[in-house]
PDB file of C-alpha atoms in Angstrom:
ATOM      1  CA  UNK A1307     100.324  97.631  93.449  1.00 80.00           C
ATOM      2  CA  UNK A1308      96.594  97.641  92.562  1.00 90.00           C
ATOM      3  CA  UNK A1309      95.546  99.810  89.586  1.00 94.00           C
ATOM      4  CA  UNK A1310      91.854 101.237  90.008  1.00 94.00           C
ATOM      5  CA  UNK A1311      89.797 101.700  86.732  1.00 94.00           C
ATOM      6  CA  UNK A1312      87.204 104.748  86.752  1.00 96.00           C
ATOM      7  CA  UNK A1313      84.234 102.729  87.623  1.00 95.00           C
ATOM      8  CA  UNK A1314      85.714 101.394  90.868  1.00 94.00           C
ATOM      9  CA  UNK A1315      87.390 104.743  92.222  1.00 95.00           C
ATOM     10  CA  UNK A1316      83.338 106.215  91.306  1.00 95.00           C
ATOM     11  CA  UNK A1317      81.978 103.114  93.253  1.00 94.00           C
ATOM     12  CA  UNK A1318      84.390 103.460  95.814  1.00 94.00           C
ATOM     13  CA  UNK A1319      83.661 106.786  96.570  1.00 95.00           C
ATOM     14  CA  UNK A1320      80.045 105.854  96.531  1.00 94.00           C
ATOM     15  CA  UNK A1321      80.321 103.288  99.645  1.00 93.00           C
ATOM     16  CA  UNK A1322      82.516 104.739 101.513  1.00 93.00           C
ATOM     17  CA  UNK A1323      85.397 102.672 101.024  1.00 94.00           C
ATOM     18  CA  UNK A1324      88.682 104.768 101.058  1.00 93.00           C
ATOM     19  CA  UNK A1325      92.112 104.014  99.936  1.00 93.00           C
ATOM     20  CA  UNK A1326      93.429 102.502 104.108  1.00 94.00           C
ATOM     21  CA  UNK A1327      90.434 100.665 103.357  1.00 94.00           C
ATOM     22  CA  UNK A1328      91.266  98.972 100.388  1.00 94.00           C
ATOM     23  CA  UNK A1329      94.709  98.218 101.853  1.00 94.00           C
ATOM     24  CA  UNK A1330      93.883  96.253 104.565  1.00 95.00           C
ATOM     25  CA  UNK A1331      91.389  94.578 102.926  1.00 95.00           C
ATOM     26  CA  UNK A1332      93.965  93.415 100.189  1.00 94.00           C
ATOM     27  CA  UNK A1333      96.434  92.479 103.368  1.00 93.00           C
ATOM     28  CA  UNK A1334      93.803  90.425 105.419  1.00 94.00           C
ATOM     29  CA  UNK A1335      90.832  89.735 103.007  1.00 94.00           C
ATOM     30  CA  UNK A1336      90.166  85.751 101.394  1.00 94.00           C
ATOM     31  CA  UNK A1337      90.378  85.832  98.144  1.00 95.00           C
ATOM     32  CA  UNK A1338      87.702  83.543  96.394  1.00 92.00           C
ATOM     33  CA  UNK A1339      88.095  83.393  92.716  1.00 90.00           C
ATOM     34  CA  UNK A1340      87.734  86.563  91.484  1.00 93.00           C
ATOM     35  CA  UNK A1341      87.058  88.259  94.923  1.00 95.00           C
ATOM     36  CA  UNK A1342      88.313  89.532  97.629  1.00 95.00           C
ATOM     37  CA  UNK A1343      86.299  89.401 100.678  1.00 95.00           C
ATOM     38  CA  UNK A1344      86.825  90.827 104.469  1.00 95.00           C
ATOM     39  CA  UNK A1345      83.427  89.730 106.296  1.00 93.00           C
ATOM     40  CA  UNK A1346      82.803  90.474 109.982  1.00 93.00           C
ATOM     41  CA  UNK A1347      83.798  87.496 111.427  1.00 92.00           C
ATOM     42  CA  UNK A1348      87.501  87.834 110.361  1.00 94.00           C
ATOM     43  CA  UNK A1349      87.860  91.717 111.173  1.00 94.00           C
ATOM     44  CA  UNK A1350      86.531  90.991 114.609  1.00 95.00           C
ATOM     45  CA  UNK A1351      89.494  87.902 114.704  1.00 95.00           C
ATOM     46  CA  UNK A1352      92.118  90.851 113.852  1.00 95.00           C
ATOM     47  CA  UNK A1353      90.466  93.288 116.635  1.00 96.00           C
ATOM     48  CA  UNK A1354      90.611  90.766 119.058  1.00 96.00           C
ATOM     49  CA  UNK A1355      94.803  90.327 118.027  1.00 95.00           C
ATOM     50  CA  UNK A1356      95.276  94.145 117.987  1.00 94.00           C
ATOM     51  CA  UNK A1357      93.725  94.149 121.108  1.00 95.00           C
ATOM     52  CA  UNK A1358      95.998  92.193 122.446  1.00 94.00           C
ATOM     53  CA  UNK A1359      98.876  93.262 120.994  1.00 92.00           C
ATOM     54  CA  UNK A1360      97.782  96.902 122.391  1.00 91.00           C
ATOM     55  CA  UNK A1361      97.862  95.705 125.931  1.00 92.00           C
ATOM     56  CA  UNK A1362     101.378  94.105 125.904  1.00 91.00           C
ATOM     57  CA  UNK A1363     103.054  97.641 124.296  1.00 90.00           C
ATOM     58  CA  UNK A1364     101.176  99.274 126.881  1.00 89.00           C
ATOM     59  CA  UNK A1365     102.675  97.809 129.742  1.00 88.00           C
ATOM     60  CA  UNK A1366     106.413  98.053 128.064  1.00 86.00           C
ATOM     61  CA  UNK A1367     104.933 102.308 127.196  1.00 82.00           C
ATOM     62  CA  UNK A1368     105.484 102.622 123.189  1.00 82.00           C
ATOM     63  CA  UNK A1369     102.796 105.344 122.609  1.00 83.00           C
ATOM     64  CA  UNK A1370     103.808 105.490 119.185  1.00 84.00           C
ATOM     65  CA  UNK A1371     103.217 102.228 118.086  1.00 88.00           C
ATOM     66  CA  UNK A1372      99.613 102.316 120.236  1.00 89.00           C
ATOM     67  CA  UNK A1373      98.664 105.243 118.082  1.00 89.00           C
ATOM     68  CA  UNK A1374      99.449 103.248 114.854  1.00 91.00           C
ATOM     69  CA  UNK A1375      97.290  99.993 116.202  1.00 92.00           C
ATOM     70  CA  UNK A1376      94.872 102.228 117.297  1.00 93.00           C
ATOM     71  CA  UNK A1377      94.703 104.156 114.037  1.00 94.00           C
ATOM     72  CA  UNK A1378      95.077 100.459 112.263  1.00 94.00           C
ATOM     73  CA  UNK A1379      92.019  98.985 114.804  1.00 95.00           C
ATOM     74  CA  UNK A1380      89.776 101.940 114.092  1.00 96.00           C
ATOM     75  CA  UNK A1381      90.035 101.377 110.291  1.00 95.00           C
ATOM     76  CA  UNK A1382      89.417  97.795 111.161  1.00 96.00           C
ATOM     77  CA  UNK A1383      85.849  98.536 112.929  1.00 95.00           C
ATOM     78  CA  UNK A1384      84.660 100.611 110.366  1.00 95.00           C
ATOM     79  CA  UNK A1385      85.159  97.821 107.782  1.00 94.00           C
ATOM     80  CA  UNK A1386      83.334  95.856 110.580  1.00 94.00           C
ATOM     81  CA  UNK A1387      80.638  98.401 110.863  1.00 93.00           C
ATOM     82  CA  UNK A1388      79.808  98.120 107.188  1.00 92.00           C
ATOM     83  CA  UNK A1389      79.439  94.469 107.503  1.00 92.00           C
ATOM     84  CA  UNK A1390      82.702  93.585 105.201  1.00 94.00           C
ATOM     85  CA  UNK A1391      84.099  94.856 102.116  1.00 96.00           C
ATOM     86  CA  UNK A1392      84.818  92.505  98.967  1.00 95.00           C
ATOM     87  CA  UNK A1393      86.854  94.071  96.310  1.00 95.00           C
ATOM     88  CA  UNK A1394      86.449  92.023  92.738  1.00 95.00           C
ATOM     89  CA  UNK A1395      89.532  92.155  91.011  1.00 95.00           C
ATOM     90  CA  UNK A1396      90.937  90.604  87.642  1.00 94.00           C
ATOM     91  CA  UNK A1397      94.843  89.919  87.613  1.00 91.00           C
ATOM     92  CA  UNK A1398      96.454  93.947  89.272  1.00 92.00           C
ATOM     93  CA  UNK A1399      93.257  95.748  88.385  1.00 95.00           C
ATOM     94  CA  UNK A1400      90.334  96.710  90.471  1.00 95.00           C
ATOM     95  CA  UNK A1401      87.027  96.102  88.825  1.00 95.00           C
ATOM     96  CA  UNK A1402      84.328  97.183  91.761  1.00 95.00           C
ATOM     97  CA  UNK A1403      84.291  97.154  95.234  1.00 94.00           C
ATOM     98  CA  UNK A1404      80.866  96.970  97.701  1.00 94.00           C
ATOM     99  CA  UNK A1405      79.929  96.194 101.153  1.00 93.00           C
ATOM    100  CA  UNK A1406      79.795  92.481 101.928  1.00 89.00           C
ATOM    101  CA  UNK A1407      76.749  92.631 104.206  1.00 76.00           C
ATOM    102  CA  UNK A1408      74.171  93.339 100.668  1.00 58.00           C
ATOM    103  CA  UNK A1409      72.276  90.559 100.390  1.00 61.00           C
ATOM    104  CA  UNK A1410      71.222  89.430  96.683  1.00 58.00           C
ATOM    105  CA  UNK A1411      67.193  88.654  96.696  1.00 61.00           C
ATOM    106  CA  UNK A1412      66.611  85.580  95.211  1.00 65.00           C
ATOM    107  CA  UNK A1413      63.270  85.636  93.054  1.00 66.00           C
ATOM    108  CA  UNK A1414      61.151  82.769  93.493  1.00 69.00           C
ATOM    109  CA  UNK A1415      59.850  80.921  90.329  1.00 70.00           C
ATOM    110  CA  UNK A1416      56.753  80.356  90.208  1.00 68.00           C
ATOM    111  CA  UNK A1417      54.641  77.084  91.018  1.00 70.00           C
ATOM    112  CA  UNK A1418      53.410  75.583  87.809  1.00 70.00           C
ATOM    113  CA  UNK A1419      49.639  74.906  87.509  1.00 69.00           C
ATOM    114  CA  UNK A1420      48.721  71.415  86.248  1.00 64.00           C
TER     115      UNK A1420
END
């Protein structure tokens, strides 16, 4: 259980990023210190799983559990659309959350004249 503070539920609704969100990104996501991160790379290792995890049911005909993969793949792409979600977290509770694919700009310093 994850408790979210008011700036991340404000944030969250901000980007997008909605509660099955969150959940599979705490499931599948690497955590990295304080972080954790879901980038493209991975969700598109999990769709290629689900996909094939779709086609076996299929042939046995479980069109319940397809709808839940599907429903479970779908959530997956959109995380994928948005380039990756990284949730920063400190011990149960949810500090922010953003879209992986925002890149920081870097200034450059400037040359020194002699």
């Amino acid at each position: 259980m994850i408790i979210k503070t008011k700036h991340s539920m404000q944030k969250m609704s901000q980007r997008g990023i909605h509660k099955n969100l969150l959940d599979i990104v705490l499931i599948h996501g690497i955590v990295r210190n304080d972080k954790i991160i879901l980038n493209k790379k991975r969700c598109d290792r999990f769709i290629k799983k689900l996909d094939k995890q779709i086609k076996k049911i299929k042939r046995l005909g479980n069109t319940l559990h397809i709808s839940r993969l599907n429903d479970y793949r779908s959530t997956l792409l959109k995380i994928r659309d948005k380039g990756g979600v990284t949730l920063v977290v400190m011990g149960d509770i949810l500090i922010t959350s953003y879209n992986t694919n925002i890149k920081v700009k870097r200034r450059r310093r400037a040359k020194r004249r002699k």
